[in-house]
Coordinates of C-alpha atoms in Angstrom, one line a residue:
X1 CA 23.7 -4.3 5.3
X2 CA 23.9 -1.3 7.3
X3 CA 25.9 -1.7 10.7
X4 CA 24.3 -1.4 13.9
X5 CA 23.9 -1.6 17.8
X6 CA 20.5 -4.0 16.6
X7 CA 22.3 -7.1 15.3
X8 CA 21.8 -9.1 12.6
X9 CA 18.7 -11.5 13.9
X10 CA 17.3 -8.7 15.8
X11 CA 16.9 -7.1 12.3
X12 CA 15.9 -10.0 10.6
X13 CA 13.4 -10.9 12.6
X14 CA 11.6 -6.8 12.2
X15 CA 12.3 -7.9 8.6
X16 CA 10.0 -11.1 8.7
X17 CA 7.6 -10.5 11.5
X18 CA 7.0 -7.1 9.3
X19 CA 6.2 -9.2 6.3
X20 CA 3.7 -11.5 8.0
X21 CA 2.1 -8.5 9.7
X22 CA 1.4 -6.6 6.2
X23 CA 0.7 -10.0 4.4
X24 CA -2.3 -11.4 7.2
X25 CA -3.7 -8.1 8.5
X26 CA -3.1 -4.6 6.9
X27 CA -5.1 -4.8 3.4
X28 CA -7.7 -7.7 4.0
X29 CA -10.4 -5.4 3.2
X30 CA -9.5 -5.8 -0.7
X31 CA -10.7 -9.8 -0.2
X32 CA -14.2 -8.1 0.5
X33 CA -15.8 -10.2 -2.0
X34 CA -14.9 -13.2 -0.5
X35 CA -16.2 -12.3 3.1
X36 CA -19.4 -11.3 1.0
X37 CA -20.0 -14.5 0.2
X38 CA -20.2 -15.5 3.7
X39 CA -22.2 -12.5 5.2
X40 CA -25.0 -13.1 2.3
X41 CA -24.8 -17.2 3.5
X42 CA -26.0 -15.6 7.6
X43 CA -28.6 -13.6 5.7
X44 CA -26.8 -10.2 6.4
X45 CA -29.2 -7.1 4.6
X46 CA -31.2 -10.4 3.4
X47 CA -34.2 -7.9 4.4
X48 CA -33.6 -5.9 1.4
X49 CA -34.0 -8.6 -1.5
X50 CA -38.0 -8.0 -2.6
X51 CA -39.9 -11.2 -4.5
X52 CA -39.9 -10.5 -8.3
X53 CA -42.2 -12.8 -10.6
X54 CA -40.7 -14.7 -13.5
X55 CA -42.3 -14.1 -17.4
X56 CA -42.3 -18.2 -17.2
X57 CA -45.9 -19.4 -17.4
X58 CA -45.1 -20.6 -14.0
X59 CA -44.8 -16.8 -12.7
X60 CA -42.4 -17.9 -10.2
X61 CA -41.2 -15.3 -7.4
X62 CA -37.6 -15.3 -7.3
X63 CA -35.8 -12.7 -5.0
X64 CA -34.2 -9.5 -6.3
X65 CA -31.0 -8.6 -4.2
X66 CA -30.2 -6.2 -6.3
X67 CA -30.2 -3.6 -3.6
X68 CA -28.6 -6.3 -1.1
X69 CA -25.8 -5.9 -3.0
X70 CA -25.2 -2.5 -3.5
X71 CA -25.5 -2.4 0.1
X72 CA -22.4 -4.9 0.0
X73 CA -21.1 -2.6 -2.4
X74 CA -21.2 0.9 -0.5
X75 CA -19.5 -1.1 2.5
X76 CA -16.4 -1.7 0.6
X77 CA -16.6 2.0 -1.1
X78 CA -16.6 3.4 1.7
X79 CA -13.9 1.3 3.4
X80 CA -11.8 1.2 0.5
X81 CA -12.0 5.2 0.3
X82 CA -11.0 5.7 4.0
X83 CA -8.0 3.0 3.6
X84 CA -6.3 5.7 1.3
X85 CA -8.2 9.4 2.2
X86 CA -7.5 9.2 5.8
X87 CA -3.8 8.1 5.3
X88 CA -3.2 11.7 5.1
X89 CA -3.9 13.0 8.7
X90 CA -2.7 9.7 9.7
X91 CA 0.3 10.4 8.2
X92 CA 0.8 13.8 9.8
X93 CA 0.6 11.7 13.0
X94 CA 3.2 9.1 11.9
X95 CA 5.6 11.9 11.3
X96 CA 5.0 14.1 14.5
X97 CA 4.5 11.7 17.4
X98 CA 6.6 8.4 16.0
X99 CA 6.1 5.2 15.4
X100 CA 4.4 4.0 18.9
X101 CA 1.9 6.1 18.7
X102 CA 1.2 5.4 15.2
X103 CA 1.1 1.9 16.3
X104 CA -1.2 2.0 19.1
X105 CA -4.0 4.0 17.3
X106 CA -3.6 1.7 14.0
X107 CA -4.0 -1.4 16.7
X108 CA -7.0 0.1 18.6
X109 CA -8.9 0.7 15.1
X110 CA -8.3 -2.9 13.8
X111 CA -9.0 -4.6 17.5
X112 CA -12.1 -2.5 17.4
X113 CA -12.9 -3.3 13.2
X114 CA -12.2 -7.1 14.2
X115 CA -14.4 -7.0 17.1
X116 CA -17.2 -5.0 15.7
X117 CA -17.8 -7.7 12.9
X118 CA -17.5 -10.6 15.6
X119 CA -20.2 -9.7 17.0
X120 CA -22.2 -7.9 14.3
X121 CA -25.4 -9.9 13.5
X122 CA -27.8 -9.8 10.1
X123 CA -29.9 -7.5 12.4
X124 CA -27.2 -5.1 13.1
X125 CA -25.4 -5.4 9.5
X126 CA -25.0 -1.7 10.1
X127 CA -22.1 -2.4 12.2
X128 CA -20.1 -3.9 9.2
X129 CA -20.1 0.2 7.9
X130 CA -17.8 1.2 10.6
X131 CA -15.6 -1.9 11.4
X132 CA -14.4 -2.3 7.3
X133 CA -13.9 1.5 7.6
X134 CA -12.1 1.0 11.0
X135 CA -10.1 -2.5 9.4
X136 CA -8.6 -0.4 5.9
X137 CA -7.6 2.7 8.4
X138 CA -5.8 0.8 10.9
X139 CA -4.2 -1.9 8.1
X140 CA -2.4 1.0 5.7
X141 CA -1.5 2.8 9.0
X142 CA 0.9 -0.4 10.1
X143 CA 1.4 -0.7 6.6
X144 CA 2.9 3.0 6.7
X145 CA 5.1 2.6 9.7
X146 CA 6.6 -0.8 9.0
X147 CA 8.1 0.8 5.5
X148 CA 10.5 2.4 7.3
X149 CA 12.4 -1.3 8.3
X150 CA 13.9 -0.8 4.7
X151 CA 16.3 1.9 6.1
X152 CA 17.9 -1.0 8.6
X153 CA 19.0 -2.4 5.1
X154 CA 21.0 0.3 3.2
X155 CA 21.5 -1.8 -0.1
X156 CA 18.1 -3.7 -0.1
X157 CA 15.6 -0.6 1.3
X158 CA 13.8 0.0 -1.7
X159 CA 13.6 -4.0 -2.0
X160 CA 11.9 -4.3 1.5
X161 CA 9.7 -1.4 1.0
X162 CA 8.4 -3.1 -2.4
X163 CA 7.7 -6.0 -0.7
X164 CA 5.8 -4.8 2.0
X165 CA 3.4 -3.0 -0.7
X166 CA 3.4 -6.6 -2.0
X167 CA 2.3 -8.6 0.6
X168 CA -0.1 -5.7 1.5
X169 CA -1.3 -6.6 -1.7
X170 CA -1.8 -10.3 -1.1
X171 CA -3.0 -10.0 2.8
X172 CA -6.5 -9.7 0.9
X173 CA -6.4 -13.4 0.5
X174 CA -7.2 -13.3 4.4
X175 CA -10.8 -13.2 3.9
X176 CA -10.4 -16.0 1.0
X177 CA -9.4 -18.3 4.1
X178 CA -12.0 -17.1 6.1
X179 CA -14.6 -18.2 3.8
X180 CA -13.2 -21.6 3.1
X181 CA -13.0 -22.2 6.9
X182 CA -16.6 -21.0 6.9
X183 CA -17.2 -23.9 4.3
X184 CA -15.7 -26.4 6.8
X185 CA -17.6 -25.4 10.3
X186 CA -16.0 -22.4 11.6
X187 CA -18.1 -19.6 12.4
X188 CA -17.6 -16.2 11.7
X189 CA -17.5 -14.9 15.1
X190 CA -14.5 -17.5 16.4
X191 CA -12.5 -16.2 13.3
X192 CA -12.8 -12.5 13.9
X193 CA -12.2 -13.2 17.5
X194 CA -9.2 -14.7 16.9
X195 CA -7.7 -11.9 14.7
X196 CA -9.1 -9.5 17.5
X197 CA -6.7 -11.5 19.8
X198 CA -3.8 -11.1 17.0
X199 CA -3.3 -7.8 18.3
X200 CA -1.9 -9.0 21.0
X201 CA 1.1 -10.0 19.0
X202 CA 0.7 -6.5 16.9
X203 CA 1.6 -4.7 20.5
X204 CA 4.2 -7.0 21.5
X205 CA 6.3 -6.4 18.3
X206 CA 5.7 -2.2 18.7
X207 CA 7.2 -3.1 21.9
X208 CA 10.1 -4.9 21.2
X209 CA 11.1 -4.5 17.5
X210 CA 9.8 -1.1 16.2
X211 CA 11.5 2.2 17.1
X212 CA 9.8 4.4 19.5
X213 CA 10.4 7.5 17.3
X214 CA 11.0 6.4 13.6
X215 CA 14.4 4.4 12.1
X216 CA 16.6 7.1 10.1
X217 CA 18.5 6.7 6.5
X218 CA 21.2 5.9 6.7
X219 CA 21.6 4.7 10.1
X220 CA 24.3 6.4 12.6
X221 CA 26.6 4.2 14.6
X222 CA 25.4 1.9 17.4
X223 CA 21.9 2.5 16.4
X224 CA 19.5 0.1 18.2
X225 CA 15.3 0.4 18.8
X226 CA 12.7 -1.3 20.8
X227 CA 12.5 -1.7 24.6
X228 CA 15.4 -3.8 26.1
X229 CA 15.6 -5.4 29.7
X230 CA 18.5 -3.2 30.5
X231 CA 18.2 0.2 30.8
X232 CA 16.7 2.4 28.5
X233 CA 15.9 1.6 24.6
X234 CA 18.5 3.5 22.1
X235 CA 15.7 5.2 19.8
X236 CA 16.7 7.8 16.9
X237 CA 15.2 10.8 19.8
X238 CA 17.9 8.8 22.6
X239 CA 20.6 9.6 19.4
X240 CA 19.9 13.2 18.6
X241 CA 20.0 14.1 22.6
X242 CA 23.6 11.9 22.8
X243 CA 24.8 13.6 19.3
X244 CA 27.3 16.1 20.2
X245 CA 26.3 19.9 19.5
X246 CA 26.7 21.0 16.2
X247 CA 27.1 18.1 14.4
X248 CA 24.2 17.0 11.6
X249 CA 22.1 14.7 12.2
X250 CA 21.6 11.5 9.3
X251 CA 18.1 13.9 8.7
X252 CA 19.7 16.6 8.4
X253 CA 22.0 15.9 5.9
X254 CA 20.7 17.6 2.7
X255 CA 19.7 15.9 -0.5
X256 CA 21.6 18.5 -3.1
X257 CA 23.3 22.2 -2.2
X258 CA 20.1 24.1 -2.7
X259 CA 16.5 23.2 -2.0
X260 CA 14.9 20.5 -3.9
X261 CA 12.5 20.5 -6.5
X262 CA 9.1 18.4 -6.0
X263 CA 8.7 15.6 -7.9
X264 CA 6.1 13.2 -8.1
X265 CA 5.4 9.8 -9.3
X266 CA 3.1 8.1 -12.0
X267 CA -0.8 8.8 -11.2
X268 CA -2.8 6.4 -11.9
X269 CA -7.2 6.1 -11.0
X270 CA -8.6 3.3 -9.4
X271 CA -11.9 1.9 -10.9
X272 CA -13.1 -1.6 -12.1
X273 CA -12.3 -3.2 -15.3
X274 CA -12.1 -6.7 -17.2
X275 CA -10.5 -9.7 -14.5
X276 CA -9.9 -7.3 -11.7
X277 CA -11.7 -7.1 -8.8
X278 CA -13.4 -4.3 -6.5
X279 CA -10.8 -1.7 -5.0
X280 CA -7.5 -3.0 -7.7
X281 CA -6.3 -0.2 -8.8
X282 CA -6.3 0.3 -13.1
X283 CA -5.8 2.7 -15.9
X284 CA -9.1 1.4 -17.7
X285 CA -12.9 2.3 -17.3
X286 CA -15.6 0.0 -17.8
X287 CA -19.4 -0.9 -17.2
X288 CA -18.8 -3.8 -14.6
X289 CA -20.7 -3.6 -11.3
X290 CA -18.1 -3.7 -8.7
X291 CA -20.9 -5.4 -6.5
X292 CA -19.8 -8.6 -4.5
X293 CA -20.4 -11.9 -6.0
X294 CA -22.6 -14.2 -4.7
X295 CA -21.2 -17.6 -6.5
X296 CA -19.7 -20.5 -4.5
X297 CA -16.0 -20.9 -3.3
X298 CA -15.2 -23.1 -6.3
X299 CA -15.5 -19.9 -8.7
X300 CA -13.1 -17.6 -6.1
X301 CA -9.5 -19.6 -6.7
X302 CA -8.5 -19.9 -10.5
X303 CA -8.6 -16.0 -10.9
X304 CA -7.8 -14.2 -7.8
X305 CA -5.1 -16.4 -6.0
X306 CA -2.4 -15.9 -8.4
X307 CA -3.1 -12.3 -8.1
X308 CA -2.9 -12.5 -4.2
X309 CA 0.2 -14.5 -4.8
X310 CA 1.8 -12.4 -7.2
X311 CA 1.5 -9.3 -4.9
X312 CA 4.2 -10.1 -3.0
X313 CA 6.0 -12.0 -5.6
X314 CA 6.6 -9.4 -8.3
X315 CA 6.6 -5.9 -6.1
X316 CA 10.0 -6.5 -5.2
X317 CA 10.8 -6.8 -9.6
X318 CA 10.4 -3.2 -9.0
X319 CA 13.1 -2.6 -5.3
X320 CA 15.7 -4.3 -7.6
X321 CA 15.6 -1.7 -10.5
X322 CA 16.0 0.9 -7.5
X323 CA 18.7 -0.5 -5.8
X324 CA 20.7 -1.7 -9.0
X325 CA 23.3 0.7 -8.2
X326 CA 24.0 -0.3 -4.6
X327 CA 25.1 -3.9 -5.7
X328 CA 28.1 -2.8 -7.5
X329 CA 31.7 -3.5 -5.7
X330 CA 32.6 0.0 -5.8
X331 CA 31.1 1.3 -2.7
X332 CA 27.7 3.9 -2.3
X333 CA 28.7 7.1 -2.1
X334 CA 26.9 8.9 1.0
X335 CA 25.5 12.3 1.1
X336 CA 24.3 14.6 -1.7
X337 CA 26.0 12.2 -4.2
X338 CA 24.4 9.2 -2.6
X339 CA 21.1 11.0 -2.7
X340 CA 21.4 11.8 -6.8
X341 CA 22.7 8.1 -7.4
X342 CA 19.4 7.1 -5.5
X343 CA 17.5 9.2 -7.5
X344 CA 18.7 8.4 -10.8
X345 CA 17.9 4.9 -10.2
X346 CA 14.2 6.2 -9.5
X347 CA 14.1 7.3 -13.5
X348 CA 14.1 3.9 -15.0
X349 CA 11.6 3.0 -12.4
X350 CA 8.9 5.4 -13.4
X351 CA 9.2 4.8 -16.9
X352 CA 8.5 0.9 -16.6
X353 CA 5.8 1.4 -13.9
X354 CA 4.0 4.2 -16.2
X355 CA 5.1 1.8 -19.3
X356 CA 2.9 -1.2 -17.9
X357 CA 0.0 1.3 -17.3
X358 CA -0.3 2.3 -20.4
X359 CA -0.2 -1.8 -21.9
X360 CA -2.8 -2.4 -19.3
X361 CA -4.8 0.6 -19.8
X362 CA -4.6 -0.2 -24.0
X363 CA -5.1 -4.4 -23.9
X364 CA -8.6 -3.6 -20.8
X365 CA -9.8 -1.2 -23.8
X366 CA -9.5 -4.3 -26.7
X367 CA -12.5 -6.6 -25.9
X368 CA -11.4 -10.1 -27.1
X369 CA -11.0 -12.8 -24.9
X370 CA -7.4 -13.4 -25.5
X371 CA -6.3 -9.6 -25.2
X372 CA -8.0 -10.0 -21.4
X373 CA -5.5 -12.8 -20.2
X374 CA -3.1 -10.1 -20.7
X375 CA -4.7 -7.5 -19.1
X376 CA -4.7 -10.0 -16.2
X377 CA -1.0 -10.1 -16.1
X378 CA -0.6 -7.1 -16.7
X379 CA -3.3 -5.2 -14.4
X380 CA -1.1 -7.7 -11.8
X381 CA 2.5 -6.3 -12.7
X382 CA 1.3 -1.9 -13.0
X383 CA -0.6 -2.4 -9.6
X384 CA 2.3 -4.1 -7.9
X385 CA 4.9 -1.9 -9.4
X386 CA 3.0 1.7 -9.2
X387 CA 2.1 1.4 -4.9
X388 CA 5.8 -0.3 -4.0
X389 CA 7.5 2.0 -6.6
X390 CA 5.2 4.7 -5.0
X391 CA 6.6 4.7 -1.4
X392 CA 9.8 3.9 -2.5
X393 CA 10.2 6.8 -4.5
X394 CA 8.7 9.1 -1.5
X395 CA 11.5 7.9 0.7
X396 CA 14.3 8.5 -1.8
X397 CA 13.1 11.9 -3.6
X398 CA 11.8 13.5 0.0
X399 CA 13.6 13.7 3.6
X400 CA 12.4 11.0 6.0
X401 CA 10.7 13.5 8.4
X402 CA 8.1 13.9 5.7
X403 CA 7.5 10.4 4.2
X404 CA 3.9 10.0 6.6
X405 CA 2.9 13.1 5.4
X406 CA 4.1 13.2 1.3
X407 CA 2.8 8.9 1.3
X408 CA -0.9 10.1 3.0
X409 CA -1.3 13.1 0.7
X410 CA -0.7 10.7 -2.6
X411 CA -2.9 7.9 -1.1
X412 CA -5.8 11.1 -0.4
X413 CA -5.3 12.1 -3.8
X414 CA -6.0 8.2 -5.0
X415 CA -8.7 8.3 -3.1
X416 CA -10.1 11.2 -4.6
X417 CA -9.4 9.9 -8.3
X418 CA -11.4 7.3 -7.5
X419 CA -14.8 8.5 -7.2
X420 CA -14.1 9.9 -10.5
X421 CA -15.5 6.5 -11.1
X422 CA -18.8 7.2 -10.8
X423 CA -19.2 10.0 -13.1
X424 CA -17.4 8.2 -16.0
X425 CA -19.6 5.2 -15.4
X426 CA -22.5 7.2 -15.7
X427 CA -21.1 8.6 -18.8
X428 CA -20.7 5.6 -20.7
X429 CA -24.3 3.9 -19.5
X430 CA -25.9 7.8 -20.8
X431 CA -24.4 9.2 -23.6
X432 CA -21.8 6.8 -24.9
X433 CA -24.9 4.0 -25.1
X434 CA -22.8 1.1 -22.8
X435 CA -19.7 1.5 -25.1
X436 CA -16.6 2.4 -23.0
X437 CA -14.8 2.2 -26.1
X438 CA -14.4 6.2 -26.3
X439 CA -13.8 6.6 -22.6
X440 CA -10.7 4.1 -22.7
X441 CA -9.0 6.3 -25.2
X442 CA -9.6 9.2 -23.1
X443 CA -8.1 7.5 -20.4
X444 CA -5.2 6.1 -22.2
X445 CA -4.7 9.7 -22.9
X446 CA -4.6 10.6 -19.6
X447 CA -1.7 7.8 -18.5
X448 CA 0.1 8.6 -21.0
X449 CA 0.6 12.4 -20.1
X450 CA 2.0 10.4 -16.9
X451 CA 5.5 10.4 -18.3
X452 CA 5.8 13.7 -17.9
X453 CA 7.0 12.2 -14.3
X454 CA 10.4 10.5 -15.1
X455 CA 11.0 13.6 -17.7
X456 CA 11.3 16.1 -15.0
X457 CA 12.9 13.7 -12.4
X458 CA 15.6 13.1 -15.3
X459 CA 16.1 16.9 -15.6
X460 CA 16.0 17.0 -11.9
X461 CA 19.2 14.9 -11.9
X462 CA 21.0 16.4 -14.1
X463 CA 20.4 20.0 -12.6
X464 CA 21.6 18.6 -9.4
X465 CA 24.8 17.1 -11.0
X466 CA 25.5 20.8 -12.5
X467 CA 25.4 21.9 -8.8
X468 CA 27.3 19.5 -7.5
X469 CA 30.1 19.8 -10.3
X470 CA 29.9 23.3 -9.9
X471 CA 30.7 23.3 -6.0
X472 CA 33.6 20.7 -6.8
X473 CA 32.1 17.6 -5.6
X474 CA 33.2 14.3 -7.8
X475 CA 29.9 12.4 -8.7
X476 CA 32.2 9.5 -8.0
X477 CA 34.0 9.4 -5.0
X478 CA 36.5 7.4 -4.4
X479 CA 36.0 4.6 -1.7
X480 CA 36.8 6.0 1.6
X481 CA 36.2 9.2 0.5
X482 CA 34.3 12.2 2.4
X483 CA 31.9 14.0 0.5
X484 CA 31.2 17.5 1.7
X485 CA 27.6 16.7 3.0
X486 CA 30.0 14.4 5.3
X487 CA 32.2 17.0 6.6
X488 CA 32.1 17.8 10.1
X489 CA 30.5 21.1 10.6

């Protein structure tokens, strides 16, 4: 572990209380379909199911809610596209005013989300459009600034980060909860009060163990964070104005001699397809309705709760194949070799994540029962692997000043993929006659061109190794060794 002014238990406990925070609160709006279930049970947009007679002799008048649910439905699309579209600005905040800040608005939008559906009623459903939007915006915002507790961990950061994607992931078992409690008395108003109240907690840990500005990589000497009783907190802003003049600052250090070339990760769209549910991100089309369903409980656990489970269990599968190379005995090199070992690592990374998005995006396209199982485990594995392996190649490939900004534009652009939805849905219900058949081979296509991505971050690698054997810099340094991106200036 990195050394620090913050000791051991102080870290361990951003660590944990960062891992219950992302795994209760920050993406229960992917659960949707399990709150559904209890907002159809208090007769929420009940108003817009209409009587429709049998063909029985009988002519019996059962309700269409039809349009009830794709009422339910345009709730979560629009809350699931503002969790990822408006990460982007909020990113730009993240990077230009700190963490704090960050904090507070992400708290006032999910105390205001929570509250908003407290005390929402079936005759003002309408509320439920703003508070989901409100609940995704504020969860991927705290989501966003408690990535950065990975650089307190030198040899496990791209570990922590995967595992805060994970149990991002499987905090949408929240509203799972919720309905079972519902089942046994509780009401929906108590529940959403009480996580209104949670945020109490939320501002007493941006208080005491978050940063005030943001936690650099890798961290300088005596660095503490968070507001002690004594004096004045020791935040990376209290650093810089202590650092003496002229000397670079951990953010300052460059990645490579010259400027670095972009490169980006796997894309991958978001739709629906074959045992996943609404908002899951896949490499697939297909004709299922991503309305809620409206079945009890008993139908909700066998399929989604080892998906909620495995979330946070395999995301981190992904941290160890980027941090392989920091478990060795010889020790990380720092600097602009430290930066190419980190990104080299990145390369085996993308090619499994792109690798399980194209098995997943093949076995969704095969429609036989057995091939699905597999699309099950394997939908599980490419989503947990492609949004942890996501940020964590952000923070390695990119300086930290710009990870809000470079993580919001890629979660705008998934958001934008994903109304591409729509029209390919449309496409196979018109001309392709219901088959999706032909659309999942143009799909696969399209992952497949995805490897392109750990192509150019290979040759990206070995252009910076020319540069740095060039300039006379030994790719391995020997331990104790400076590296001239360690120099004093």
């Amino acid at each position: 572990m990195a050394g620090g002014g913050a000791g051991v238990a102080k870290r361990l406990g951003t660590l944990l209380s960062g891992l219950l925070e992302c795994g209760a609160f920050c993406g229960i709006i992917f659960g949707w379909a399990s709150l559904v279930f209890v907002l159809k049970d208090l007769g929420y947009f009940k108003d817009l199911c209409q009587p429709t007679a049998t063909p029985s002799p009988n002519r019996t008048l059962l309700p269409d809610c039809s349009w009830q649910d794709e009422q339910f439905s345009l709730v979560f699309t629009i809350g699931s596209f503002m969790n990822n579209f408006v990460t982007f600005p909020m990113g730009f905040i993240f990077d230009r005013f700190g963490t704090t800040v960050a904090r507070l608005i992400a708290i006032s939008l999910y105390t205001g989300g929570t509250l908003l559906v407290a005390f929402s009623t079936p005759e003002l459903a309408v509320l439920l459009f703003p508070a989901m939007s409100m609940l995704s915006v504020g969860g991927i915002l705290l989501l966003l600034t408690n990535m950065q507790v990975g650089n307190l961990f030198g040899k496990y950061r791209s570990i922590i980060i995967t595992l805060y994607n994970g149990a991002f992931d499987s905090s949408s078992a929240i509203f799972l909860i919720i309905k079972v409690l519902y089942e046994h008395g509780l009401s929906l108003r108590a529940m959403f009060l009480f996580m209104a109240a949670c945020s109490a907690w939320h501002l007493l840990r941006t208080l005491f163990l978050m940063p005030r500005t943001h936690i650099p990589y890798p961290l300088p000497p005596a660095y503490d964070y968070g507001l002690r009783c004594p004096g004045r907190s020791q935040s990376y802003r209290t650093y810089e104005e202590k650092r003496p003049p002229g000397e670079a600052g951990p953010e300052e250090t460059p990645l490579e001699p010259s400027a670095p070339r972009g490169a980006r990760g796997p894309v991958c769209a978001r739709g629906s397809s074959p045992g996943t549910w609404p908002g899951s991100p896949s490499c697939s089309c297909a004709t299922t309705s991503s309305s809620a369903p409206s079945t009890p409980s008993s139908t909700t656990w066998p399929a989604e709760t080892p998906t909620w489970l495995c979330g946070v269990l395999c995301a981190p599968w992904n941290g160890l194949i980027l941090d392989r190379h920091k478990r060795g005995k010889t020790p990380r090199p720092e600097g602009a070799v430290g930066a190419l070992a980190d990104l080299r690592a990145s390369v085996l990374s993308l090619v499994v994540t792109v690798t399980l998005c194209v098995l997943f995006s093949v076995c969704a396209a095969v429609p036989m029962l057995p091939v699905q199982f597999a699309t099950f485990v394997l939908q599980v594995l490419s989503r947990s692997f492609l949004y942890g392996g996501n940020a964590a190649f952000l923070a390695i490939a990119f300086p930290p000043q710009h990870f809000g900004k470079l993580y919001g534009l890629a979660m705008a652009l998934s958001a934008l993929v994903a109304l591409l939805q729509y029209p390919c849905v449309a496409l196979v219900r018109g001309p392709l006659g219901g088959d999706p058949f032909y659309m999942n081979l143009g799909l696969i296509a399209v992952v497949l061109v995805a490897f392109v991505s750990p192509m150019v971050v290979a040759c990206e690698c070995r252009r910076r190794a020319k540069e740095l054997g060039a300039a006379g810099t030994p790719l391995t340094a020997p331990p104790g060794a400076e590296t001239p991106a360690e120099m004093p200036q």
